[in-house]
Coordinates of C-alpha atoms in Angstrom, one line a residue:
Chain A
M225 CA -18.4 164.4 -75.1
S226 CA -18.9 167.5 -77.3
S227 CA -16.2 168.2 -79.9
S228 CA -14.1 171.4 -79.4
P229 CA -13.7 173.9 -82.2
P230 CA -10.2 174.0 -83.7
P231 CA -8.2 176.9 -82.2
S232 CA -7.1 179.6 -84.7
S233 CA -3.5 178.6 -84.4
A234 CA -4.2 175.3 -86.0
A235 CA -4.8 176.8 -89.4
A236 CA -1.2 176.8 -90.8
S237 CA -0.6 178.9 -93.9
P238 CA 1.8 177.4 -96.5
S239 CA 4.7 179.5 -95.4
C240 CA 4.5 178.7 -91.7
P241 CA 5.6 175.3 -90.6
K242 CA 3.0 173.3 -88.7
K243 CA 3.3 173.6 -85.0
M244 CA 4.8 170.4 -83.5
I245 CA 4.3 169.3 -79.9
A246 CA 6.8 167.2 -78.1
L247 CA 5.8 164.3 -75.9
R248 CA 7.9 162.2 -73.5
S249 CA 6.9 158.7 -72.7
S250 CA 7.3 157.0 -69.3
D251 CA 10.5 155.4 -70.4
G252 CA 12.1 158.6 -71.6
E253 CA 11.5 158.4 -75.3
T254 CA 10.5 161.7 -77.1
F255 CA 8.0 161.9 -79.9
E256 CA 6.8 164.8 -82.0
I257 CA 3.2 165.2 -83.0
E258 CA 1.5 167.9 -85.1
E259 CA -0.7 170.2 -83.1
A260 CA -3.8 169.3 -85.1
A261 CA -3.3 165.6 -84.4
A262 CA -2.5 166.3 -80.7
L263 CA -5.9 168.1 -80.3
Q264 CA -7.6 164.7 -80.7
S265 CA -6.6 164.2 -77.1
K266 CA -8.5 166.3 -74.6
T267 CA -5.7 165.9 -72.1
L268 CA -3.1 167.2 -74.6
E269 CA -5.5 170.0 -75.6
N270 CA -5.6 171.2 -72.1
M271 CA -1.9 171.0 -71.7
I272 CA -1.2 172.9 -74.9
D273 CA -3.5 175.7 -73.8
E274 CA -1.4 176.1 -70.7
D275 CA 1.5 176.7 -73.1
C276 CA 4.4 174.9 -71.5
A277 CA 6.7 176.8 -74.0
G278 CA 8.2 174.0 -76.0
T279 CA 9.3 171.6 -73.2
P280 CA 8.2 168.0 -73.9
I281 CA 5.0 167.1 -72.2
P282 CA 5.7 164.2 -69.8
L283 CA 3.3 161.3 -70.0
P284 CA 4.2 159.0 -67.1
N285 CA 1.4 156.6 -67.8
V286 CA 2.3 155.7 -71.4
T287 CA 5.3 153.7 -72.6
G288 CA 7.3 154.6 -75.7
K289 CA 6.0 151.6 -77.6
I290 CA 2.4 152.5 -77.1
L291 CA 2.9 156.3 -77.4
A292 CA 4.4 155.8 -80.9
K293 CA 1.2 154.0 -82.0
V294 CA -1.0 156.6 -80.4
V295 CA 0.8 159.4 -82.3
E296 CA 0.3 157.4 -85.5
F297 CA -3.4 157.0 -84.8
C298 CA -4.0 160.7 -84.0
S299 CA -2.0 161.8 -87.0
K300 CA -4.0 159.5 -89.3
H301 CA -7.3 160.8 -87.9
A302 CA -6.2 164.4 -88.3
E303 CA -5.3 163.9 -92.0
P304 CA -7.7 165.8 -94.3
G305 CA -9.5 164.2 -97.2
V306 CA -9.5 160.6 -96.0
D307 CA -12.8 158.9 -96.9
D308 CA -14.8 157.0 -94.3
E309 CA -14.3 153.6 -95.8
S310 CA -10.5 153.7 -96.0
L311 CA -10.3 155.2 -92.5
R312 CA -12.4 152.3 -91.3
A313 CA -10.1 149.8 -93.0
W314 CA -7.1 151.5 -91.6
D315 CA -8.6 151.4 -88.1
A316 CA -9.3 147.7 -88.5
E317 CA -5.6 147.1 -89.3
F318 CA -4.5 149.3 -86.4
V319 CA -6.3 147.2 -83.8
N320 CA -5.2 143.9 -85.4
V321 CA -2.7 143.3 -82.6
E322 CA -2.4 141.0 -79.7
Q323 CA -4.8 141.2 -76.8
A324 CA -2.4 142.8 -74.3
T325 CA -1.7 145.6 -76.7
V326 CA -5.4 146.4 -77.2
F327 CA -5.7 146.8 -73.5
D328 CA -2.6 149.1 -73.5
Y329 CA -4.3 151.2 -76.2
I330 CA -7.5 151.4 -74.0
L331 CA -5.5 152.7 -71.0
A332 CA -3.6 155.2 -73.1
A333 CA -6.8 156.4 -74.9
N334 CA -8.5 156.8 -71.5
F335 CA -5.6 158.6 -69.9
L336 CA -5.2 160.9 -73.0
E337 CA -9.0 161.2 -73.4
I338 CA -9.1 160.3 -77.1
P339 CA -12.7 159.3 -77.7
T340 CA -12.2 157.8 -81.2
L341 CA -9.4 155.5 -80.1
L342 CA -11.3 154.6 -76.9
N343 CA -14.4 153.6 -78.7
L344 CA -12.5 151.7 -81.4
T345 CA -10.5 149.7 -78.9
C346 CA -13.4 149.0 -76.5
N347 CA -15.4 147.7 -79.4
V348 CA -12.6 145.3 -80.2
V349 CA -12.7 143.9 -76.7
A350 CA -16.5 143.7 -76.9
D351 CA -16.1 141.7 -80.1
M352 CA -13.8 139.3 -78.3
I353 CA -16.6 138.8 -75.7
R354 CA -19.5 138.5 -78.1
G355 CA -20.8 135.0 -78.7
K356 CA -18.7 133.3 -76.0
T357 CA -20.1 131.5 -72.9
P358 CA -19.1 132.8 -69.5
D359 CA -16.6 130.0 -69.1
E360 CA -15.0 130.8 -72.5
I361 CA -14.8 134.5 -71.6
R362 CA -13.2 133.8 -68.3
K363 CA -10.6 131.6 -70.0
F364 CA -9.9 134.0 -72.8
F365 CA -9.2 136.9 -70.5
N366 CA -8.0 135.0 -67.5
I367 CA -10.7 136.3 -65.3
K368 CA -10.6 134.5 -62.0
S369 CA -14.1 133.6 -60.9
I370 CA -14.3 134.2 -57.2
F371 CA -18.0 133.2 -57.0
S372 CA -18.9 130.3 -54.8
P373 CA -21.2 127.9 -56.6
E374 CA -24.1 129.2 -54.5
E375 CA -23.3 132.8 -55.3
E376 CA -23.1 132.0 -59.0
E377 CA -26.4 130.2 -58.9
E378 CA -27.9 133.3 -57.2
V379 CA -26.7 135.6 -59.9
R380 CA -28.0 133.3 -62.6
R381 CA -31.4 133.3 -61.0
E382 CA -31.4 137.1 -60.6
N383 CA -30.8 137.5 -64.4
H384 CA -32.4 134.2 -65.5
W385 CA -34.0 135.8 -68.6
A386 CA -30.6 136.4 -70.1
F387 CA -29.6 132.8 -69.7
E388 CA -32.6 131.1 -71.2
Chain B
M313 CA -3.0 137.9 -65.1
D314 CA -6.6 139.0 -65.4
M315 CA -6.6 141.3 -68.5
F316 CA -9.2 143.5 -66.9
S317 CA -7.4 144.1 -63.6
E318 CA -5.8 147.3 -64.8
L319 CA -9.0 148.8 -66.2
T320 CA -11.3 150.9 -64.2
D321 CA -14.9 150.0 -63.7
A322 CA -15.9 152.9 -66.0
L323 CA -13.8 151.4 -68.8
I324 CA -15.4 148.0 -68.4
I325 CA -18.8 149.6 -68.6
T326 CA -17.7 151.3 -71.8
I327 CA -16.8 147.8 -73.2
I328 CA -20.1 146.3 -72.0
S329 CA -22.0 149.1 -73.7
F330 CA -20.9 147.7 -77.0
L331 CA -22.6 144.4 -76.3
P332 CA -26.2 143.5 -77.0
F333 CA -28.3 143.9 -73.8
E334 CA -28.7 140.1 -73.2
E335 CA -25.0 139.5 -73.5
A336 CA -24.3 142.4 -71.3
A337 CA -26.6 140.9 -68.6
R338 CA -24.7 137.6 -68.9
T339 CA -21.4 139.3 -67.9
S340 CA -22.9 139.5 -64.4
V341 CA -21.8 136.0 -63.8
L342 CA -18.1 136.4 -64.8
S343 CA -16.9 137.4 -61.3
R344 CA -17.8 139.4 -58.3
R345 CA -16.5 142.5 -59.8
W346 CA -18.6 142.1 -63.0
R347 CA -21.8 141.3 -61.1
G348 CA -23.4 144.8 -61.1
L349 CA -21.3 146.6 -63.8
W350 CA -23.7 145.7 -66.7
R351 CA -26.5 147.7 -65.2
S352 CA -24.6 150.8 -66.2
T353 CA -24.6 149.9 -69.8
A354 CA -25.2 152.7 -72.3
N355 CA -27.0 150.4 -74.6
I356 CA -30.4 149.5 -73.1
E357 CA -32.9 147.1 -74.6
F358 CA -36.1 146.6 -72.7
D359 CA -37.6 143.8 -74.8
E360 CA -40.7 142.0 -73.7
R361 CA -39.6 139.0 -75.7
F362 CA -36.7 138.4 -73.4
F363 CA -39.2 137.5 -70.8
V364 CA -42.4 136.3 -72.6
R365 CA -42.0 133.0 -74.5
D366 CA -44.0 131.8 -77.4
N367 CA -44.5 128.2 -76.5
V368 CA -46.2 128.6 -73.1
P369 CA -49.9 129.0 -72.1
V370 CA -51.5 132.4 -72.1
E371 CA -51.6 132.6 -68.3
T372 CA -47.9 132.0 -68.0
Q373 CA -47.3 134.7 -70.6
R374 CA -49.3 137.1 -68.5
V375 CA -47.1 136.3 -65.5
Q376 CA -43.9 136.7 -67.6
R377 CA -45.2 140.1 -68.9
L378 CA -45.6 141.3 -65.4
E379 CA -42.1 140.2 -64.6
F380 CA -40.9 142.2 -67.5
I381 CA -42.7 145.3 -66.3
N382 CA -41.3 144.8 -62.9
F383 CA -37.8 144.6 -64.4
I384 CA -38.3 147.9 -66.1
R385 CA -39.6 149.5 -62.9
C386 CA -36.6 148.3 -60.9
W387 CA -34.0 149.6 -63.3
P388 CA -31.5 151.7 -61.4
H389 CA -31.7 155.4 -62.1
E390 CA -29.7 157.2 -59.4
D391 CA -26.1 156.2 -59.2
T392 CA -25.6 156.2 -63.0
A393 CA -27.2 159.6 -63.4
E394 CA -24.2 160.9 -65.3
L395 CA -24.3 158.2 -68.0
V396 CA -25.3 159.2 -71.5
L397 CA -27.3 156.5 -73.2
R398 CA -26.0 155.6 -76.6
R399 CA -29.2 153.7 -77.3
F400 CA -32.5 153.0 -75.7
R401 CA -34.9 150.4 -77.1
L402 CA -38.3 149.5 -75.8
R403 CA -40.2 146.7 -77.4
M404 CA -43.6 145.5 -76.0
S405 CA -47.0 144.7 -77.3
K406 CA -50.2 146.4 -76.1
P407 CA -48.4 149.3 -74.4
R408 CA -51.6 151.0 -73.4
E409 CA -52.0 148.5 -70.6
F410 CA -48.9 150.1 -68.9
E411 CA -49.0 153.6 -70.3
S412 CA -47.3 155.3 -67.4
D413 CA -44.4 152.9 -67.5
V414 CA -44.0 153.5 -71.2
Q415 CA -44.0 157.2 -70.6
M416 CA -41.5 156.8 -67.8
C417 CA -39.2 154.9 -70.1
I418 CA -39.3 157.6 -72.7
S419 CA -38.7 160.3 -70.1
F420 CA -35.8 158.3 -68.7
A421 CA -34.2 158.0 -72.2
I422 CA -34.6 161.6 -72.9
S423 CA -33.1 162.7 -69.5
R424 CA -30.0 160.7 -70.4
D425 CA -29.5 162.4 -73.8
V426 CA -30.1 159.2 -75.7
G427 CA -28.6 159.1 -79.2
A428 CA -30.7 156.3 -80.7
L429 CA -34.3 155.9 -79.6
E430 CA -36.3 152.8 -80.6
L431 CA -39.9 152.2 -79.7
D432 CA -41.5 149.0 -81.1
F433 CA -45.1 148.4 -80.1
S434 CA -45.9 146.0 -82.9
D435 CA -47.8 142.8 -81.9
P436 CA -46.1 139.5 -82.6
T437 CA -49.4 138.1 -83.8
W438 CA -49.5 140.5 -86.7
D439 CA -48.8 138.9 -90.0
E440 CA -46.2 140.6 -92.0
N441 CA -47.6 139.3 -95.2
D442 CA -51.2 140.5 -94.9
M443 CA -52.1 144.0 -96.1
E444 CA -54.1 144.9 -93.1
N445 CA -53.4 148.3 -91.5
H446 CA -53.2 148.2 -87.8
E447 CA -54.1 151.2 -85.7
P448 CA -51.1 152.5 -83.8
E449 CA -50.7 151.1 -80.3
F450 CA -49.3 154.3 -78.8
H451 CA -49.0 157.9 -79.6
L452 CA -45.7 159.6 -78.8
P453 CA -46.5 163.0 -77.3
M454 CA -44.3 166.0 -78.0
Q455 CA -41.4 165.8 -75.6
I456 CA -39.8 168.7 -73.8
G457 CA -36.1 168.6 -74.0
M458 CA -35.8 166.0 -76.7
P459 CA -32.1 165.5 -77.2
P460 CA -30.5 165.7 -80.7
L461 CA -31.3 162.2 -81.8
E462 CA -29.1 160.5 -84.4
S463 CA -31.4 157.5 -84.8
L464 CA -35.2 157.1 -84.4
T465 CA -37.2 154.0 -84.8
L466 CA -41.0 154.0 -84.3
F467 CA -43.1 150.9 -84.9
A468 CA -46.8 151.0 -84.3
C469 CA -46.3 154.3 -82.6
S470 CA -47.8 157.4 -84.1
F471 CA -46.3 160.8 -83.5
N472 CA -46.8 164.5 -84.1
P473 CA -45.0 165.4 -87.4
A474 CA -43.8 168.6 -85.7
L475 CA -41.6 166.3 -83.5
L476 CA -39.3 165.8 -86.5
I477 CA -38.7 169.5 -87.1
N478 CA -36.1 169.9 -84.3
L479 CA -34.4 166.6 -84.9
R480 CA -31.8 168.0 -87.4
S481 CA -29.1 165.5 -86.5
L482 CA -31.0 162.4 -87.5
K483 CA -29.0 160.0 -89.5
H484 CA -31.2 156.9 -89.3
V485 CA -35.0 156.8 -89.4
S486 CA -37.2 153.7 -89.4
F487 CA -41.0 153.8 -89.4
G488 CA -43.1 150.7 -89.2
W489 CA -46.8 149.8 -89.0
I490 CA -48.0 153.4 -89.0
A491 CA -49.7 155.8 -91.3
V492 CA -47.1 158.2 -92.9
R493 CA -47.9 161.0 -95.3
M494 CA -45.6 162.0 -98.1
S495 CA -45.5 165.5 -96.6
T496 CA -44.1 164.2 -93.4
L497 CA -41.3 162.4 -95.2
N498 CA -40.5 165.5 -97.3
D499 CA -40.3 167.6 -94.1
L500 CA -38.0 165.0 -92.6
L501 CA -35.7 164.9 -95.7
R502 CA -35.6 168.7 -95.8
N503 CA -34.8 169.1 -92.1
S504 CA -32.4 166.3 -91.5
T505 CA -29.8 167.0 -94.0
C506 CA -27.5 164.3 -92.6
L507 CA -30.1 161.5 -93.1
E508 CA -28.3 158.4 -94.2
S509 CA -30.9 155.7 -94.0
L510 CA -34.6 155.6 -94.3
R511 CA -36.7 152.5 -93.8
L512 CA -40.4 152.1 -94.1
K513 CA -42.0 148.9 -93.1
K514 CA -45.7 148.1 -93.5
C515 CA -46.5 151.8 -93.6
W516 CA -49.7 153.1 -95.2
N517 CA -51.5 156.2 -96.2
L518 CA -48.6 157.2 -98.5
E519 CA -50.0 158.8 -101.6
H520 CA -46.9 157.7 -103.6
L521 CA -43.2 158.0 -103.1
S522 CA -41.4 161.1 -104.4
I523 CA -38.1 162.1 -103.1
F524 CA -36.4 165.0 -104.7
E525 CA -34.4 166.9 -102.2
R526 CA -31.3 168.4 -103.5
D527 CA -28.0 166.8 -102.6
L528 CA -29.7 164.1 -100.7
A529 CA -27.2 162.4 -98.3
L530 CA -29.3 159.3 -98.3
K531 CA -27.3 156.1 -98.6
T532 CA -29.9 153.4 -97.8
L533 CA -33.5 153.3 -98.7
V534 CA -35.8 150.3 -97.7
I535 CA -39.4 150.0 -98.7
D536 CA -40.9 146.9 -97.1
N537 CA -44.4 146.0 -97.9
C538 CA -46.0 149.4 -97.7
N539 CA -49.4 150.4 -98.9
F540 CA -49.4 153.3 -101.4
H541 CA -52.5 154.9 -102.8
R542 CA -50.8 155.0 -106.2
E543 CA -47.8 152.8 -107.0
C544 CA -45.6 155.5 -108.3
F545 CA -42.1 155.8 -107.1
A546 CA -39.9 158.7 -108.1
V547 CA -36.7 158.9 -106.3
E548 CA -33.6 161.0 -107.0
A549 CA -30.9 160.0 -104.6
P550 CA -27.4 160.7 -105.9
N551 CA -25.6 159.1 -102.9
L552 CA -27.7 156.0 -102.6
R553 CA -25.7 152.8 -102.1
S554 CA -28.4 150.3 -101.1
F555 CA -32.0 150.0 -102.3
K556 CA -34.4 147.4 -101.1
Y557 CA -38.0 147.1 -102.2
S558 CA -40.7 144.6 -101.5
G559 CA -44.3 145.0 -102.4
S560 CA -46.2 145.4 -105.6
V561 CA -44.7 146.3 -108.9
G562 CA -45.4 149.9 -109.8
N563 CA -44.1 152.8 -111.9
F564 CA -40.5 153.3 -110.9
E565 CA -38.6 156.3 -111.9
L566 CA -35.4 156.0 -110.1
L567 CA -32.4 158.3 -110.6
F568 CA -29.4 156.7 -108.9
T569 CA -25.8 157.2 -109.8
R570 CA -22.8 155.0 -110.1
H571 CA -22.7 154.8 -106.2
L572 CA -25.5 152.2 -106.1
E573 CA -23.9 149.0 -104.9
E574 CA -26.8 146.7 -104.1
A575 CA -30.4 146.3 -104.9
E576 CA -32.9 143.8 -103.6
L577 CA -36.3 143.2 -105.1
D578 CA -39.2 141.1 -103.8
F579 CA -42.5 141.2 -105.6
G580 CA -43.6 138.0 -104.0
S581 CA -46.7 139.4 -102.4
E582 CA -48.3 139.9 -105.8
S583 CA -51.1 137.4 -106.0
E584 CA -52.2 138.0 -109.5
F585 CA -50.2 138.8 -112.5
D586 CA -50.6 141.7 -114.8
E587 CA -49.2 141.7 -118.3
S588 CA -48.0 145.3 -118.1
G589 CA -46.0 144.3 -115.2
G590 CA -43.2 143.1 -117.5
E591 CA -42.5 146.5 -118.9
L592 CA -42.6 148.1 -115.5
L593 CA -40.1 145.5 -114.3
Q594 CA -37.8 146.2 -117.2
T595 CA -37.9 149.9 -116.4
L596 CA -37.1 149.3 -112.8
L597 CA -34.2 147.0 -113.6
S598 CA -32.7 149.4 -116.0
S599 CA -32.6 152.1 -113.4
L600 CA -30.8 149.7 -111.2
D601 CA -28.3 148.9 -113.9
C602 CA -25.3 150.2 -112.0
A603 CA -25.8 148.0 -109.0
R604 CA -23.0 145.5 -108.5
V605 CA -25.1 143.2 -106.3
L606 CA -28.7 142.4 -107.2
K607 CA -30.9 140.2 -105.1
V608 CA -34.2 139.0 -106.6
Y609 CA -36.9 136.9 -105.1
I610 CA -37.5 134.8 -108.3
K611 CA -40.9 133.4 -107.5
C612 CA -42.4 136.8 -108.3
L613 CA -41.0 136.7 -111.8
R614 CA -43.2 133.9 -112.8
N615 CA -45.9 136.5 -113.1
Y616 CA -44.2 138.4 -115.9
D617 CA -44.2 136.2 -119.0
H618 CA -44.3 139.2 -121.3
V619 CA -41.1 140.9 -120.3
H620 CA -40.3 141.5 -123.9
Q621 CA -42.2 141.4 -127.2
V622 CA -42.6 137.8 -128.3
V623 CA -41.4 137.2 -131.8
P624 CA -43.5 134.7 -133.7
T625 CA -40.6 132.8 -135.1
G626 CA -40.0 131.4 -131.6
E627 CA -36.7 133.1 -131.2
E628 CA -36.0 133.6 -127.5
P629 CA -36.0 137.4 -126.8
L630 CA -36.5 137.2 -123.1
R631 CA -33.9 139.5 -121.7
M632 CA -33.3 143.1 -120.7
Q633 CA -33.0 145.6 -123.5
S634 CA -29.7 146.8 -122.2
P635 CA -27.5 144.6 -120.0
L636 CA -27.1 145.0 -116.3
N637 CA -23.8 145.7 -114.7
V638 CA -24.5 143.2 -111.9
R639 CA -21.5 141.2 -110.7
H640 CA -23.2 139.3 -107.9
L641 CA -26.7 138.0 -108.4
I642 CA -28.6 136.5 -105.5
L643 CA -31.7 134.6 -106.5
N644 CA -34.2 133.4 -103.9
T645 CA -35.8 130.6 -105.7
A646 CA -37.2 127.0 -105.4
L647 CA -35.8 126.2 -108.9
H648 CA -39.3 125.2 -109.8
R649 CA -39.8 124.8 -113.5
D650 CA -42.2 127.8 -113.5
E651 CA -39.2 129.9 -112.5
Y652 CA -36.9 128.7 -115.3
W653 CA -37.8 131.6 -117.6
G654 CA -37.1 134.1 -114.8
I655 CA -33.7 132.6 -114.1
A656 CA -32.8 132.5 -117.8
F657 CA -33.9 136.1 -118.1
F658 CA -31.4 137.2 -115.5
L659 CA -28.6 135.0 -116.7
K660 CA -29.1 136.5 -120.1
S661 CA -29.3 140.1 -118.8
C662 CA -26.2 140.0 -116.7
P663 CA -23.4 139.4 -119.1
F664 CA -20.7 140.4 -116.6
L665 CA -21.9 138.2 -113.7
E666 CA -19.1 136.8 -111.5
T667 CA -21.0 135.3 -108.6
L668 CA -24.3 133.6 -108.6
T669 CA -26.0 132.7 -105.2
L670 CA -29.0 130.5 -105.2
Q671 CA -31.0 130.7 -101.9
M672 CA -33.3 127.8 -102.0
S673 CA -36.8 128.5 -100.8
P674 CA -40.0 126.5 -100.7
P675 CA -41.9 126.7 -104.0
R676 CA -44.9 129.0 -104.3
I677 CA -47.2 127.8 -107.0
F678 CA -49.2 130.1 -109.2
P679 CA -52.0 127.9 -110.7
D680 CA -52.7 130.5 -113.4
Y681 CA -49.2 130.7 -114.6
Q682 CA -48.6 130.0 -118.3
P683 CA -44.9 129.9 -119.4
P684 CA -44.1 132.1 -122.4
F685 CA -43.3 129.0 -124.5
Q686 CA -44.1 125.4 -124.2
F687 CA -41.0 123.6 -123.1
D688 CA -39.8 120.3 -121.7
P689 CA -38.4 121.1 -118.3
S690 CA -36.0 118.2 -118.4
R691 CA -34.3 119.6 -121.5
F692 CA -34.4 123.3 -120.5
W693 CA -30.9 123.3 -119.1
S694 CA -29.3 121.1 -121.6
G695 CA -26.6 122.7 -123.7
N696 CA -28.6 123.9 -126.7
I697 CA -27.3 127.1 -128.2
E698 CA -29.9 129.4 -126.7
R699 CA -28.8 128.6 -123.2
L700 CA -25.1 129.5 -123.8
Y701 CA -25.3 132.9 -122.0
R702 CA -22.2 135.1 -122.0
C703 CA -21.8 135.2 -118.3
V704 CA -21.9 131.5 -118.0
L705 CA -19.3 131.0 -120.7
R706 CA -17.0 133.9 -119.8
T707 CA -17.3 135.5 -116.4
L708 CA -19.1 133.4 -113.9
K709 CA -16.5 132.3 -111.3
V710 CA -18.4 131.4 -108.2
V711 CA -21.7 129.6 -107.7
E712 CA -23.2 129.1 -104.2
V713 CA -26.2 127.1 -103.3
K714 CA -27.6 127.8 -99.9
G715 CA -29.9 125.1 -98.6
F716 CA -28.8 122.5 -101.1
Q717 CA -31.0 119.4 -101.1
G718 CA -29.9 117.9 -104.3
T719 CA -33.3 117.8 -106.0
V720 CA -33.6 117.0 -109.7
N721 CA -34.1 120.7 -110.5
E722 CA -31.0 121.7 -108.6
T723 CA -28.8 119.1 -110.1
R724 CA -30.0 119.9 -113.7
L725 CA -29.1 123.5 -113.3
L726 CA -25.7 122.7 -111.6
R727 CA -24.8 120.2 -114.3
Y728 CA -25.5 122.9 -116.9
L729 CA -23.4 125.5 -115.1
L730 CA -20.4 123.2 -114.6
Y731 CA -20.6 121.8 -118.1
N732 CA -20.5 125.3 -119.7
G733 CA -18.8 127.4 -117.1
R734 CA -15.4 128.0 -118.6
A735 CA -14.4 130.5 -115.9
M736 CA -15.8 128.6 -113.0
Q737 CA -13.6 128.4 -109.9
E738 CA -15.8 127.4 -107.1
L739 CA -19.1 125.7 -106.6
K740 CA -20.1 125.9 -102.9
L741 CA -22.9 123.7 -101.8
Y742 CA -24.3 124.7 -98.4
L743 CA -26.3 121.7 -97.3
S744 CA -29.8 122.3 -96.0
N745 CA -30.5 121.4 -92.4
E746 CA -34.1 120.7 -92.9
A747 CA -35.9 117.5 -93.7
D748 CA -37.6 117.6 -97.1
G749 CA -40.7 115.6 -96.2
H750 CA -39.7 112.7 -98.4
G751 CA -37.3 111.1 -96.0
G752 CA -34.4 113.2 -97.1
D753 CA -32.1 114.7 -94.5
R754 CA -28.5 116.1 -94.4
S755 CA -26.8 112.8 -95.0
V756 CA -28.9 112.2 -98.1
Y757 CA -28.1 115.8 -99.3
F758 CA -24.5 115.0 -98.7
Q759 CA -24.6 112.0 -100.9
R760 CA -26.3 114.0 -103.7
A761 CA -23.7 116.7 -103.3
V762 CA -20.9 114.1 -103.8
F763 CA -22.7 113.0 -107.0
V764 CA -22.6 116.6 -108.2
M765 CA -18.9 116.7 -107.6
G766 CA -18.5 114.1 -110.4
F767 CA -20.3 116.2 -113.1
P768 CA -18.1 117.0 -116.1
K769 CA -16.6 120.5 -115.9
A770 CA -15.6 122.9 -118.6
S771 CA -13.1 124.7 -116.4
P772 CA -10.1 122.8 -115.2
N773 CA -9.9 125.0 -112.1
A774 CA -13.4 124.4 -110.9
H775 CA -13.8 122.6 -107.7
V776 CA -16.8 121.7 -105.6
M777 CA -17.0 122.4 -101.9
I778 CA -19.6 120.8 -99.6
I779 CA -20.3 122.8 -96.5

């Protein structure tokens, strides 16, 4: 996805307060986020452009618990002057959570179209898959295998080079 | 509940795209839903060696190669037409036998706006250690609509230097087994101002190496066994963090700043030694003096017995003129007695050393080697005053031996380190998994490691771990 140029209103002069956007989670909690941080989300960017005049933007797909963390992520990534290495370390801590929460982050990042968060969280799940046998992967994620033994044999033969 | 049940197929494909290609293919067997998803991965590796095995007859290899070509030809194009490729890698030998398929792959990658393009046409039979220059196996023609690549790897694949002019977003470049001119490299550095890493492997036709672009963003520079007309290396790279060099010793003029973190040197391909080499080595090491991690392939150092002026009184002067800042020293060594002076040289030159890693390697004997002084190898590492190096006495905390077999040479050095290492905290012995040809195996090495555990220790905190 190409990155969008920052809109002129994002440049806040010292005397003007930074523009805050209000968000409402699926369970009714309200959160405030700086406009610069909100622009990390393509979904929010589009909604801000439509200028819903200060009413909180409803996000029916995201719970309060997750939205709080997403706001934290976007705010951190909008901060000026953070060097690559510390940001990477911060990201690593951010995703150091239980499996179910990582999946919640993925869904939120997808819904809100935040590419940095989406890549980060999908990479975490890929790390969980890496190095495991198919059985181990199924157990870890509770994937129900509905292959019959013959079907599974057929798939293995189809891609035999990957299993040798 | 199946953790993936709430995710869309597109999200699963995004996850799969972070996996290596072989692992991605293995997800096909997880469940019916996963069977075909991996074919939409954004990280494609068409690697002949997934199909062609080493240990089978030539006829079978030919059949396997055809299977590989067929696999490429059948790769789906249509329904995933929207997908941008993060990475496309093609590795095969003798590409001219299937030239149209190779061109099709390249066009395919370009049409998908690939970010990282890797073409490796090197032949597995080529020996990395010989100095032969192989003619390129393929020529990459100028491509229409080349996307703004971030990463480009070309092995045994020549190209028109004009190709690089429009690739201003390049961050990582890797050239191998091809002729490269210094002018091409300079154009690359001038055009691609975001370039972070440059690797040259087995390249030739380079007049010398001189890199002087202003504000070079370069963080990693790797020169691996390249053939230069003149061994002169002048590099000014203020942002460099990692420098790796293997090849012959030459004239190094390196201007790095305090950002340099690690340096790796391997002159092991030198087959004859040269007395001036010692001075050149000193100059090189002093330009790396800010590196915190230094890895050296010690066997090469046996060549340089005149690293410093020998004083007739027999006083041992063998060390760097000014100390190195190295905190972690990695020595690739056989601990052969011909290497003792090289090891001593480094211990003496790294007064702030905190971690010493010994990677055990098979010995390489130089029949012409003469040590700088006559000495008794069994007494070299005993505690006479000349061997009490500052780092051993004051700063060395961790010693690791990778591939420990418990040979006499290993145990002599370890006894010396434990006996004198007042700051020592850990000695980690990673047992070798290989047989030593004299009936020794892992259980024997384990016994010997236990023996080492009993050596007298200067530091009350020191403990030995066997891994």
